[in-house]
């Protein structure tokens, strides 16, 4: 995506009625720097570092330093950021459990002339958090809002994966249990793009195995601890990655999985690969369900896959 950039350090907010208050270059150059010029009352969606504190932007620091209130997922997490950079604005928790109660209060704060910043625990707010409802309310209430862009874990993972970036689909977290996870993955099988997932360390091996069973043996990358000292990008196909983490155990840190498009031609699928996929599916599914999953992943007729699964189950 591309966006127009204002030459003013105090980037003006965009009104929800569609009018843009961007200043001319002459007006912007005549204004004092943000450090001595209070930002206009608005809701500011502020991206914060996903690991390396050096990745916070100058604009983010200036807005957070001038904010009258900072809404965040977890005040304990954001307090560390505030202490690191000397932000003194009050912190208010805003998360999925209290969003309906807190949201009107944040909107009212802006209406009364306050600068309200919304941050997530890490990265760009609204991505996999309830912030989008606050942004929607700001539009509906006619208050100004703008974003202060910065780090984003899904985008970082995508560009580091080496997989195609021209089309991608961000799914967030998959369900915890295998059955629900496979059902969710099945809905993604026909999406012609690179897929991006968040995942917890203790579910990593299981999720990769389910991805292999449902999506097929696609190229993938597991990215871990992005921007931090022990950043790691492990590439391979889903079968290799699932086997690696099943043997190595749970890694530490924040994880993003990137999965490439399906380039397998059913006619070119080897018997060995098919058997491996069926055996993996049989570990956590009934014979019928395993055949259905592998049939969806490979494009092979369900009857043919079921027959082979039946033969393999008799051999074990």
PDB file of C-alpha atoms in Angstrom:
ATOM      1  CA  UNK A   1       0.000   0.000   0.000  1.00  0.00           C
ATOM      2  CA  UNK A   2       1.096   3.561  -0.511  1.00  0.00           C
ATOM      3  CA  UNK A   3       0.130   6.686   1.355  1.00  0.00           C
ATOM      4  CA  UNK A   4       0.630  10.398   0.945  1.00  0.00           C
ATOM      5  CA  UNK A   5       3.004  11.948   3.430  1.00  0.00           C
ATOM      6  CA  UNK A   6       2.599  15.445   4.812  1.00  0.00           C
ATOM      7  CA  UNK A   7       5.674  17.648   5.124  1.00  0.00           C
ATOM      8  CA  UNK A   8       4.409  18.709   8.538  1.00  0.00           C
ATOM      9  CA  UNK A   9       5.703  16.801  11.520  1.00  0.00           C
ATOM     10  CA  UNK A  10       2.323  17.309  13.145  1.00  0.00           C
ATOM     11  CA  UNK A  11       0.469  15.171  10.644  1.00  0.00           C
ATOM     12  CA  UNK A  12      -3.161  16.328  10.685  1.00  0.00           C
ATOM     13  CA  UNK A  13      -5.939  13.872  11.270  1.00  0.00           C
ATOM     14  CA  UNK A  14      -8.456  12.983   8.612  1.00  0.00           C
ATOM     15  CA  UNK A  15     -12.079  13.777   9.351  1.00  0.00           C
ATOM     16  CA  UNK A  16     -14.498  10.905   8.968  1.00  0.00           C
ATOM     17  CA  UNK A  17     -16.618  12.938   6.543  1.00  0.00           C
ATOM     18  CA  UNK A  18     -13.892  12.399   3.943  1.00  0.00           C
ATOM     19  CA  UNK A  19     -12.367  15.893   4.024  1.00  0.00           C
ATOM     20  CA  UNK A  20      -8.596  15.959   4.384  1.00  0.00           C
ATOM     21  CA  UNK A  21      -7.012  18.639   6.506  1.00  0.00           C
ATOM     22  CA  UNK A  22      -3.501  18.174   5.078  1.00  0.00           C
ATOM     23  CA  UNK A  23      -1.603  21.475   5.129  1.00  0.00           C
ATOM     24  CA  UNK A  24       0.127  23.017   2.140  1.00  0.00           C
ATOM     25  CA  UNK A  25       3.938  22.873   2.181  1.00  0.00           C
ATOM     26  CA  UNK A  26       4.104  26.607   2.923  1.00  0.00           C
ATOM     27  CA  UNK A  27       1.688  26.283   5.850  1.00  0.00           C
ATOM     28  CA  UNK A  28       3.463  23.222   7.201  1.00  0.00           C
ATOM     29  CA  UNK A  29       6.879  24.880   7.118  1.00  0.00           C
ATOM     30  CA  UNK A  30       5.520  27.884   8.976  1.00  0.00           C
ATOM     31  CA  UNK A  31       4.256  25.770  11.884  1.00  0.00           C
ATOM     32  CA  UNK A  32       6.474  25.031  14.889  1.00  0.00           C
ATOM     33  CA  UNK A  33       7.697  21.487  15.538  1.00  0.00           C
ATOM     34  CA  UNK A  34       5.359  19.104  17.352  1.00  0.00           C
ATOM     35  CA  UNK A  35       7.468  19.231  20.503  1.00  0.00           C
ATOM     36  CA  UNK A  36       6.258  22.792  21.070  1.00  0.00           C
ATOM     37  CA  UNK A  37       2.950  22.488  19.259  1.00  0.00           C
ATOM     38  CA  UNK A  38       0.172  20.387  20.805  1.00  0.00           C
ATOM     39  CA  UNK A  39      -1.365  17.969  18.269  1.00  0.00           C
ATOM     40  CA  UNK A  40      -4.977  18.630  17.408  1.00  0.00           C
ATOM     41  CA  UNK A  41      -7.617  16.653  19.326  1.00  0.00           C
ATOM     42  CA  UNK A  42      -8.067  13.318  17.586  1.00  0.00           C
ATOM     43  CA  UNK A  43      -7.828   9.572  17.945  1.00  0.00           C
ATOM     44  CA  UNK A  44      -4.290   8.521  16.963  1.00  0.00           C
ATOM     45  CA  UNK A  45      -3.666   4.858  16.074  1.00  0.00           C
ATOM     46  CA  UNK A  46      -0.004   4.502  16.994  1.00  0.00           C
ATOM     47  CA  UNK A  47       2.251   1.611  15.968  1.00  0.00           C
ATOM     48  CA  UNK A  48       4.856   0.577  18.546  1.00  0.00           C
ATOM     49  CA  UNK A  49       7.927  -1.717  18.289  1.00  0.00           C
ATOM     50  CA  UNK A  50       7.380  -5.482  17.999  1.00  0.00           C
ATOM     51  CA  UNK A  51      10.599  -6.202  19.860  1.00  0.00           C
ATOM     52  CA  UNK A  52      13.439  -3.808  19.165  1.00  0.00           C
ATOM     53  CA  UNK A  53      12.765  -0.501  20.941  1.00  0.00           C
ATOM     54  CA  UNK A  54      14.821   1.296  18.316  1.00  0.00           C
ATOM     55  CA  UNK A  55      12.017   0.749  15.811  1.00  0.00           C
ATOM     56  CA  UNK A  56       9.675   3.323  17.341  1.00  0.00           C
ATOM     57  CA  UNK A  57       9.249   6.265  14.968  1.00  0.00           C
ATOM     58  CA  UNK A  58       9.786   9.947  15.744  1.00  0.00           C
ATOM     59  CA  UNK A  59       6.122  10.655  15.046  1.00  0.00           C
ATOM     60  CA  UNK A  60       5.029   7.901  17.419  1.00  0.00           C
ATOM     61  CA  UNK A  61       7.211   9.307  20.201  1.00  0.00           C
ATOM     62  CA  UNK A  62       5.916  12.832  19.669  1.00  0.00           C
ATOM     63  CA  UNK A  63       2.258  11.825  19.677  1.00  0.00           C
ATOM     64  CA  UNK A  64       2.617   9.560  22.720  1.00  0.00           C
ATOM     65  CA  UNK A  65       4.567  12.262  24.566  1.00  0.00           C
ATOM     66  CA  UNK A  66       1.820  14.795  23.880  1.00  0.00           C
ATOM     67  CA  UNK A  67      -1.157  12.480  24.434  1.00  0.00           C
ATOM     68  CA  UNK A  68      -3.684  13.231  27.160  1.00  0.00           C
ATOM     69  CA  UNK A  69      -4.559   9.538  27.358  1.00  0.00           C
ATOM     70  CA  UNK A  70      -3.053   6.309  26.010  1.00  0.00           C
ATOM     71  CA  UNK A  71      -5.414   3.359  25.518  1.00  0.00           C
ATOM     72  CA  UNK A  72      -3.655  -0.007  25.410  1.00  0.00           C
ATOM     73  CA  UNK A  73      -4.238  -3.765  25.566  1.00  0.00           C
ATOM     74  CA  UNK A  74      -2.261  -4.327  28.758  1.00  0.00           C
ATOM     75  CA  UNK A  75      -1.180  -1.374  30.904  1.00  0.00           C
ATOM     76  CA  UNK A  76       1.703  -3.428  32.332  1.00  0.00           C
ATOM     77  CA  UNK A  77       3.191  -3.930  28.870  1.00  0.00           C
ATOM     78  CA  UNK A  78       2.700  -0.344  27.718  1.00  0.00           C
ATOM     79  CA  UNK A  79       4.046   0.965  31.032  1.00  0.00           C
ATOM     80  CA  UNK A  80       7.458  -0.446  30.077  1.00  0.00           C
ATOM     81  CA  UNK A  81       7.322   1.457  26.783  1.00  0.00           C
ATOM     82  CA  UNK A  82       6.230   4.623  28.578  1.00  0.00           C
ATOM     83  CA  UNK A  83       9.041   4.352  31.097  1.00  0.00           C
ATOM     84  CA  UNK A  84      11.607   3.723  28.355  1.00  0.00           C
ATOM     85  CA  UNK A  85      10.712   6.945  26.540  1.00  0.00           C
ATOM     86  CA  UNK A  86       9.361   9.102  29.355  1.00  0.00           C
ATOM     87  CA  UNK A  87       5.700   9.155  28.327  1.00  0.00           C
ATOM     88  CA  UNK A  88       3.583  10.415  31.220  1.00  0.00           C
ATOM     89  CA  UNK A  89       0.016  10.232  29.913  1.00  0.00           C
ATOM     90  CA  UNK A  90      -2.425   8.091  31.941  1.00  0.00           C
ATOM     91  CA  UNK A  91      -2.772   4.521  30.632  1.00  0.00           C
ATOM     92  CA  UNK A  92      -6.230   3.008  30.208  1.00  0.00           C
ATOM     93  CA  UNK A  93      -6.806  -0.665  29.420  1.00  0.00           C
ATOM     94  CA  UNK A  94      -8.802  -1.273  26.242  1.00  0.00           C
ATOM     95  CA  UNK A  95      -9.225  -4.914  25.238  1.00  0.00           C
ATOM     96  CA  UNK A  96     -11.841  -7.400  24.102  1.00  0.00           C
ATOM     97  CA  UNK A  97     -13.263  -7.881  27.602  1.00  0.00           C
ATOM     98  CA  UNK A  98     -13.942  -4.210  28.377  1.00  0.00           C
ATOM     99  CA  UNK A  99     -14.116  -2.645  24.900  1.00  0.00           C
ATOM    100  CA  UNK A 100     -17.873  -1.987  24.915  1.00  0.00           C
ATOM    101  CA  UNK A 101     -17.632  -0.159  28.241  1.00  0.00           C
ATOM    102  CA  UNK A 102     -14.442   1.815  27.584  1.00  0.00           C
ATOM    103  CA  UNK A 103     -14.997   2.743  23.937  1.00  0.00           C
ATOM    104  CA  UNK A 104     -17.640   5.464  24.548  1.00  0.00           C
ATOM    105  CA  UNK A 105     -15.388   7.056  27.171  1.00  0.00           C
ATOM    106  CA  UNK A 106     -12.484   7.290  24.733  1.00  0.00           C
ATOM    107  CA  UNK A 107     -14.711   8.839  22.076  1.00  0.00           C
ATOM    108  CA  UNK A 108     -16.001  11.372  24.603  1.00  0.00           C
ATOM    109  CA  UNK A 109     -12.441  12.263  25.566  1.00  0.00           C
ATOM    110  CA  UNK A 110     -11.656  13.241  21.989  1.00  0.00           C
ATOM    111  CA  UNK A 111     -14.905  15.198  21.686  1.00  0.00           C
ATOM    112  CA  UNK A 112     -13.854  17.236  24.727  1.00  0.00           C
ATOM    113  CA  UNK A 113     -10.630  18.286  23.021  1.00  0.00           C
ATOM    114  CA  UNK A 114      -8.189  15.618  24.147  1.00  0.00           C
ATOM    115  CA  UNK A 115      -5.461  13.806  22.257  1.00  0.00           C
ATOM    116  CA  UNK A 116      -6.138  10.080  22.633  1.00  0.00           C
ATOM    117  CA  UNK A 117      -3.624   7.493  21.414  1.00  0.00           C
ATOM    118  CA  UNK A 118      -4.410   3.816  20.893  1.00  0.00           C
ATOM    119  CA  UNK A 119      -1.572   1.280  20.981  1.00  0.00           C
ATOM    120  CA  UNK A 120      -1.389  -2.509  21.050  1.00  0.00           C
ATOM    121  CA  UNK A 121       1.033  -4.560  23.121  1.00  0.00           C
ATOM    122  CA  UNK A 122       3.330  -4.587  20.096  1.00  0.00           C
ATOM    123  CA  UNK A 123       3.112  -3.537  16.481  1.00  0.00           C
ATOM    124  CA  UNK A 124       0.250  -1.856  14.657  1.00  0.00           C
ATOM    125  CA  UNK A 125      -3.034  -1.523  16.560  1.00  0.00           C
ATOM    126  CA  UNK A 126      -6.275  -2.944  15.101  1.00  0.00           C
ATOM    127  CA  UNK A 127      -4.428  -5.995  13.738  1.00  0.00           C
ATOM    128  CA  UNK A 128      -5.983  -8.910  15.681  1.00  0.00           C
ATOM    129  CA  UNK A 129      -7.361  -6.671  18.439  1.00  0.00           C
ATOM    130  CA  UNK A 130     -10.693  -4.857  19.049  1.00  0.00           C
ATOM    131  CA  UNK A 131      -9.286  -1.497  17.996  1.00  0.00           C
ATOM    132  CA  UNK A 132     -11.186  -1.590  14.696  1.00  0.00           C
ATOM    133  CA  UNK A 133     -14.431  -1.079  16.631  1.00  0.00           C
ATOM    134  CA  UNK A 134     -12.998   2.081  18.154  1.00  0.00           C
ATOM    135  CA  UNK A 135     -11.942   3.343  14.721  1.00  0.00           C
ATOM    136  CA  UNK A 136     -15.423   2.565  13.395  1.00  0.00           C
ATOM    137  CA  UNK A 137     -17.017   4.465  16.287  1.00  0.00           C
ATOM    138  CA  UNK A 138     -14.758   7.437  15.580  1.00  0.00           C
ATOM    139  CA  UNK A 139     -16.059   7.522  12.004  1.00  0.00           C
ATOM    140  CA  UNK A 140     -19.656   7.204  13.161  1.00  0.00           C
ATOM    141  CA  UNK A 141     -19.250   9.942  15.765  1.00  0.00           C
ATOM    142  CA  UNK A 142     -17.526  12.257  13.315  1.00  0.00           C
ATOM    143  CA  UNK A 143     -14.316  12.697  15.299  1.00  0.00           C
ATOM    144  CA  UNK A 144     -10.890  13.006  13.682  1.00  0.00           C
ATOM    145  CA  UNK A 145      -8.594   9.996  13.539  1.00  0.00           C
ATOM    146  CA  UNK A 146      -5.334   9.136  11.850  1.00  0.00           C
ATOM    147  CA  UNK A 147      -2.637   6.471  12.017  1.00  0.00           C
ATOM    148  CA  UNK A 148       0.996   6.773  12.992  1.00  0.00           C
ATOM    149  CA  UNK A 149       2.445   3.840  11.017  1.00  0.00           C
ATOM    150  CA  UNK A 150       5.319   1.644  12.057  1.00  0.00           C
ATOM    151  CA  UNK A 151       6.219  -1.962  12.838  1.00  0.00           C
ATOM    152  CA  UNK A 152       3.883  -4.828  11.927  1.00  0.00           C
ATOM    153  CA  UNK A 153       4.718  -8.467  12.680  1.00  0.00           C
ATOM    154  CA  UNK A 154       2.693  -9.991   9.784  1.00  0.00           C
ATOM    155  CA  UNK A 155       4.356  -7.734   7.220  1.00  0.00           C
ATOM    156  CA  UNK A 156       7.817  -8.306   8.709  1.00  0.00           C
ATOM    157  CA  UNK A 157       7.298 -12.058   8.594  1.00  0.00           C
ATOM    158  CA  UNK A 158       6.015 -11.932   5.020  1.00  0.00           C
ATOM    159  CA  UNK A 159       8.959 -10.008   3.617  1.00  0.00           C
ATOM    160  CA  UNK A 160      11.478 -12.183   5.491  1.00  0.00           C
ATOM    161  CA  UNK A 161       9.884 -15.468   4.411  1.00  0.00           C
ATOM    162  CA  UNK A 162      11.043 -15.275   0.810  1.00  0.00           C
ATOM    163  CA  UNK A 163       7.548 -16.325  -0.283  1.00  0.00           C
ATOM    164  CA  UNK A 164       5.454 -14.367  -2.816  1.00  0.00           C
ATOM    165  CA  UNK A 165       4.352 -10.963  -1.528  1.00  0.00           C
ATOM    166  CA  UNK A 166       2.141  -9.765  -4.374  1.00  0.00           C
ATOM    167  CA  UNK A 167      -0.969 -11.310  -2.816  1.00  0.00           C
ATOM    168  CA  UNK A 168      -1.346 -12.335   0.814  1.00  0.00           C
ATOM    169  CA  UNK A 169      -4.066 -13.203   3.316  1.00  0.00           C
ATOM    170  CA  UNK A 170      -3.640 -12.543   7.043  1.00  0.00           C
ATOM    171  CA  UNK A 171      -5.653 -14.979   9.158  1.00  0.00           C
ATOM    172  CA  UNK A 172      -4.463 -14.149  12.682  1.00  0.00           C
ATOM    173  CA  UNK A 173      -4.718 -17.011  15.211  1.00  0.00           C
ATOM    174  CA  UNK A 174      -6.259 -20.349  14.293  1.00  0.00           C
ATOM    175  CA  UNK A 175      -8.561 -22.200  16.751  1.00  0.00           C
ATOM    176  CA  UNK A 176      -6.884 -24.081  19.595  1.00  0.00           C
ATOM    177  CA  UNK A 177      -8.260 -27.569  18.952  1.00  0.00           C
ATOM    178  CA  UNK A 178      -7.365 -29.752  15.977  1.00  0.00           C
ATOM    179  CA  UNK A 179     -10.930 -30.276  14.755  1.00  0.00           C
ATOM    180  CA  UNK A 180     -11.829 -26.596  14.697  1.00  0.00           C
ATOM    181  CA  UNK A 181      -8.385 -25.692  13.348  1.00  0.00           C
ATOM    182  CA  UNK A 182      -8.699 -28.095  10.419  1.00  0.00           C
ATOM    183  CA  UNK A 183     -12.159 -26.761   9.652  1.00  0.00           C
ATOM    184  CA  UNK A 184     -10.804 -23.197   9.597  1.00  0.00           C
ATOM    185  CA  UNK A 185      -7.866 -24.244   7.405  1.00  0.00           C
ATOM    186  CA  UNK A 186     -10.176 -25.995   4.965  1.00  0.00           C
ATOM    187  CA  UNK A 187     -11.864 -22.638   4.288  1.00  0.00           C
ATOM    188  CA  UNK A 188      -8.487 -21.247   3.207  1.00  0.00           C
ATOM    189  CA  UNK A 189      -7.527 -23.978   0.741  1.00  0.00           C
ATOM    190  CA  UNK A 190      -8.812 -22.140  -2.331  1.00  0.00           C
ATOM    191  CA  UNK A 191      -7.381 -18.710  -1.510  1.00  0.00           C
ATOM    192  CA  UNK A 192      -4.781 -18.006  -4.235  1.00  0.00           C
ATOM    193  CA  UNK A 193      -2.302 -16.127  -2.077  1.00  0.00           C
ATOM    194  CA  UNK A 194       0.371 -16.439   0.575  1.00  0.00           C
ATOM    195  CA  UNK A 195      -1.183 -17.120   3.996  1.00  0.00           C
ATOM    196  CA  UNK A 196      -0.030 -15.526   7.273  1.00  0.00           C
ATOM    197  CA  UNK A 197      -0.836 -16.830  10.763  1.00  0.00           C
ATOM    198  CA  UNK A 198      -0.046 -15.923  14.361  1.00  0.00           C
ATOM    199  CA  UNK A 199       0.635 -18.943  16.579  1.00  0.00           C
ATOM    200  CA  UNK A 200       1.520 -19.777  20.160  1.00  0.00           C
ATOM    201  CA  UNK A 201       4.713 -21.728  20.803  1.00  0.00           C
ATOM    202  CA  UNK A 202       3.003 -24.664  22.521  1.00  0.00           C
ATOM    203  CA  UNK A 203       0.651 -25.173  19.559  1.00  0.00           C
ATOM    204  CA  UNK A 204       3.227 -24.719  16.802  1.00  0.00           C
ATOM    205  CA  UNK A 205       3.972 -28.364  15.938  1.00  0.00           C
ATOM    206  CA  UNK A 206       0.298 -29.314  16.021  1.00  0.00           C
ATOM    207  CA  UNK A 207      -0.737 -26.383  13.849  1.00  0.00           C
ATOM    208  CA  UNK A 208       1.967 -27.117  11.288  1.00  0.00           C
ATOM    209  CA  UNK A 209       0.854 -30.760  11.145  1.00  0.00           C
ATOM    210  CA  UNK A 210      -2.758 -29.701  10.592  1.00  0.00           C
ATOM    211  CA  UNK A 211      -1.639 -27.251   7.898  1.00  0.00           C
ATOM    212  CA  UNK A 212       0.205 -30.086   6.162  1.00  0.00           C
ATOM    213  CA  UNK A 213      -2.852 -32.335   6.398  1.00  0.00           C
ATOM    214  CA  UNK A 214      -5.315 -29.751   5.099  1.00  0.00           C
ATOM    215  CA  UNK A 215      -3.303 -27.418   2.871  1.00  0.00           C
ATOM    216  CA  UNK A 216      -0.877 -29.952   1.482  1.00  0.00           C
ATOM    217  CA  UNK A 217       2.906 -29.878   1.521  1.00  0.00           C
ATOM    218  CA  UNK A 218       3.290 -26.196   0.704  1.00  0.00           C
ATOM    219  CA  UNK A 219       6.450 -24.111   1.118  1.00  0.00           C
ATOM    220  CA  UNK A 220       6.412 -22.230   4.403  1.00  0.00           C
ATOM    221  CA  UNK A 221       8.446 -20.268   6.918  1.00  0.00           C
ATOM    222  CA  UNK A 222       8.273 -20.068  10.696  1.00  0.00           C
ATOM    223  CA  UNK A 223       9.501 -16.676  11.890  1.00  0.00           C
ATOM    224  CA  UNK A 224      10.327 -16.141  15.538  1.00  0.00           C
ATOM    225  CA  UNK A 225      11.352 -13.218  17.759  1.00  0.00           C
ATOM    226  CA  UNK A 226      11.256 -10.728  14.885  1.00  0.00           C
ATOM    227  CA  UNK A 227      13.535  -7.672  15.310  1.00  0.00           C
ATOM    228  CA  UNK A 228      14.958  -9.138  18.540  1.00  0.00           C
ATOM    229  CA  UNK A 229      18.400 -10.536  19.330  1.00  0.00           C
ATOM    230  CA  UNK A 230      17.445 -14.161  18.624  1.00  0.00           C
ATOM    231  CA  UNK A 231      15.383 -13.524  15.493  1.00  0.00           C
ATOM    232  CA  UNK A 232      14.994 -16.729  13.477  1.00  0.00           C
ATOM    233  CA  UNK A 233      13.510 -17.574  10.075  1.00  0.00           C
ATOM    234  CA  UNK A 234      13.208 -21.316   9.458  1.00  0.00           C
ATOM    235  CA  UNK A 235      12.127 -22.269   5.935  1.00  0.00           C
ATOM    236  CA  UNK A 236      11.002 -25.570   4.464  1.00  0.00           C
ATOM    237  CA  UNK A 237       7.819 -27.319   3.460  1.00  0.00           C
ATOM    238  CA  UNK A 238       5.027 -27.902   5.956  1.00  0.00           C
ATOM    239  CA  UNK A 239       5.935 -31.561   6.418  1.00  0.00           C
ATOM    240  CA  UNK A 240       9.573 -30.758   7.216  1.00  0.00           C
ATOM    241  CA  UNK A 241       8.666 -27.931   9.565  1.00  0.00           C
ATOM    242  CA  UNK A 242       6.029 -29.920  11.443  1.00  0.00           C
ATOM    243  CA  UNK A 243       8.475 -32.798  11.935  1.00  0.00           C
ATOM    244  CA  UNK A 244      11.233 -30.451  13.074  1.00  0.00           C
ATOM    245  CA  UNK A 245       9.179 -28.785  15.795  1.00  0.00           C
ATOM    246  CA  UNK A 246       7.568 -32.061  16.875  1.00  0.00           C
ATOM    247  CA  UNK A 247      11.093 -33.367  17.547  1.00  0.00           C
ATOM    248  CA  UNK A 248      12.757 -30.151  18.768  1.00  0.00           C
ATOM    249  CA  UNK A 249       9.936 -29.128  21.088  1.00  0.00           C
ATOM    250  CA  UNK A 250       8.378 -25.754  21.685  1.00  0.00           C
ATOM    251  CA  UNK A 251      10.564 -22.768  20.770  1.00  0.00           C
ATOM    252  CA  UNK A 252      10.542 -19.543  22.745  1.00  0.00           C
ATOM    253  CA  UNK A 253       9.206 -16.192  21.609  1.00  0.00           C
ATOM    254  CA  UNK A 254       6.530 -14.682  19.401  1.00  0.00           C
ATOM    255  CA  UNK A 255       5.782 -16.671  16.237  1.00  0.00           C
ATOM    256  CA  UNK A 256       4.363 -15.855  12.805  1.00  0.00           C
ATOM    257  CA  UNK A 257       3.861 -18.621  10.225  1.00  0.00           C
ATOM    258  CA  UNK A 258       3.895 -17.809   6.515  1.00  0.00           C
ATOM    259  CA  UNK A 259       2.574 -20.411   4.053  1.00  0.00           C
ATOM    260  CA  UNK A 260       2.979 -20.247   0.286  1.00  0.00           C
ATOM    261  CA  UNK A 261       0.410 -21.044  -2.376  1.00  0.00           C
ATOM    262  CA  UNK A 262      -0.367 -24.583  -3.436  1.00  0.00           C
ATOM    263  CA  UNK A 263       1.645 -25.385  -6.555  1.00  0.00           C
ATOM    264  CA  UNK A 264       1.106 -29.145  -6.431  1.00  0.00           C
ATOM    265  CA  UNK A 265      -0.350 -30.859  -9.448  1.00  0.00           C
ATOM    266  CA  UNK A 266      -2.388 -33.880  -8.233  1.00  0.00           C
ATOM    267  CA  UNK A 267      -1.009 -35.895 -11.131  1.00  0.00           C
ATOM    268  CA  UNK A 268       2.556 -35.173  -9.980  1.00  0.00           C
ATOM    269  CA  UNK A 269       2.023 -36.102  -6.311  1.00  0.00           C
ATOM    270  CA  UNK A 270       4.223 -39.076  -5.460  1.00  0.00           C
ATOM    271  CA  UNK A 271       2.810 -42.116  -3.659  1.00  0.00           C
ATOM    272  CA  UNK A 272       5.313 -41.497  -0.866  1.00  0.00           C
ATOM    273  CA  UNK A 273       4.101 -37.915  -0.338  1.00  0.00           C
ATOM    274  CA  UNK A 274       0.472 -39.012  -0.455  1.00  0.00           C
ATOM    275  CA  UNK A 275       1.083 -41.769   2.095  1.00  0.00           C
ATOM    276  CA  UNK A 276       2.919 -39.354   4.383  1.00  0.00           C
ATOM    277  CA  UNK A 277       0.030 -36.917   4.229  1.00  0.00           C
ATOM    278  CA  UNK A 278      -2.535 -39.644   4.916  1.00  0.00           C
ATOM    279  CA  UNK A 279      -0.563 -41.060   7.861  1.00  0.00           C
ATOM    280  CA  UNK A 280      -0.218 -37.623   9.394  1.00  0.00           C
ATOM    281  CA  UNK A 281      -3.947 -36.971   8.986  1.00  0.00           C
ATOM    282  CA  UNK A 282      -4.804 -40.324  10.568  1.00  0.00           C
ATOM    283  CA  UNK A 283      -2.946 -39.421  13.760  1.00  0.00           C
ATOM    284  CA  UNK A 284      -5.682 -37.032  14.888  1.00  0.00           C
ATOM    285  CA  UNK A 285      -8.661 -37.879  12.674  1.00  0.00           C
ATOM    286  CA  UNK A 286     -10.978 -40.738  11.846  1.00  0.00           C
ATOM    287  CA  UNK A 287     -10.410 -42.641   8.605  1.00  0.00           C
ATOM    288  CA  UNK A 288     -13.245 -40.794   6.884  1.00  0.00           C
ATOM    289  CA  UNK A 289     -12.182 -37.345   8.119  1.00  0.00           C
ATOM    290  CA  UNK A 290      -8.526 -37.975   7.261  1.00  0.00           C
ATOM    291  CA  UNK A 291      -9.475 -38.974   3.713  1.00  0.00           C
ATOM    292  CA  UNK A 292     -11.615 -35.856   3.339  1.00  0.00           C
ATOM    293  CA  UNK A 293      -8.809 -33.586   4.547  1.00  0.00           C
ATOM    294  CA  UNK A 294      -6.203 -35.109   2.262  1.00  0.00           C
ATOM    295  CA  UNK A 295      -8.599 -35.103  -0.677  1.00  0.00           C
ATOM    296  CA  UNK A 296      -9.201 -31.384  -0.176  1.00  0.00           C
ATOM    297  CA  UNK A 297      -5.484 -30.677   0.168  1.00  0.00           C
ATOM    298  CA  UNK A 298      -4.352 -32.682  -2.851  1.00  0.00           C
ATOM    299  CA  UNK A 299      -7.278 -32.384  -5.220  1.00  0.00           C
ATOM    300  CA  UNK A 300      -7.390 -36.177  -5.539  1.00  0.00           C
ATOM    301  CA  UNK A 301     -10.762 -37.971  -5.554  1.00  0.00           C
ATOM    302  CA  UNK A 302     -11.986 -38.658  -2.035  1.00  0.00           C
ATOM    303  CA  UNK A 303     -12.769 -42.283  -2.922  1.00  0.00           C
ATOM    304  CA  UNK A 304      -9.186 -42.880  -4.060  1.00  0.00           C
ATOM    305  CA  UNK A 305      -7.713 -41.279  -0.937  1.00  0.00           C
ATOM    306  CA  UNK A 306     -10.102 -43.211   1.327  1.00  0.00           C
ATOM    307  CA  UNK A 307      -9.109 -46.503  -0.266  1.00  0.00           C
ATOM    308  CA  UNK A 308      -5.409 -45.775   0.231  1.00  0.00           C
ATOM    309  CA  UNK A 309      -6.036 -44.611   3.814  1.00  0.00           C
ATOM    310  CA  UNK A 310      -7.891 -47.870   4.481  1.00  0.00           C
ATOM    311  CA  UNK A 311      -4.927 -49.871   3.184  1.00  0.00           C
ATOM    312  CA  UNK A 312      -2.456 -47.903   5.312  1.00  0.00           C
ATOM    313  CA  UNK A 313      -4.583 -48.256   8.435  1.00  0.00           C
ATOM    314  CA  UNK A 314      -4.594 -52.038   8.055  1.00  0.00           C
ATOM    315  CA  UNK A 315      -0.802 -52.083   7.862  1.00  0.00           C
ATOM    316  CA  UNK A 316      -0.373 -50.288  11.206  1.00  0.00           C
TER     317      UNK A 316
END
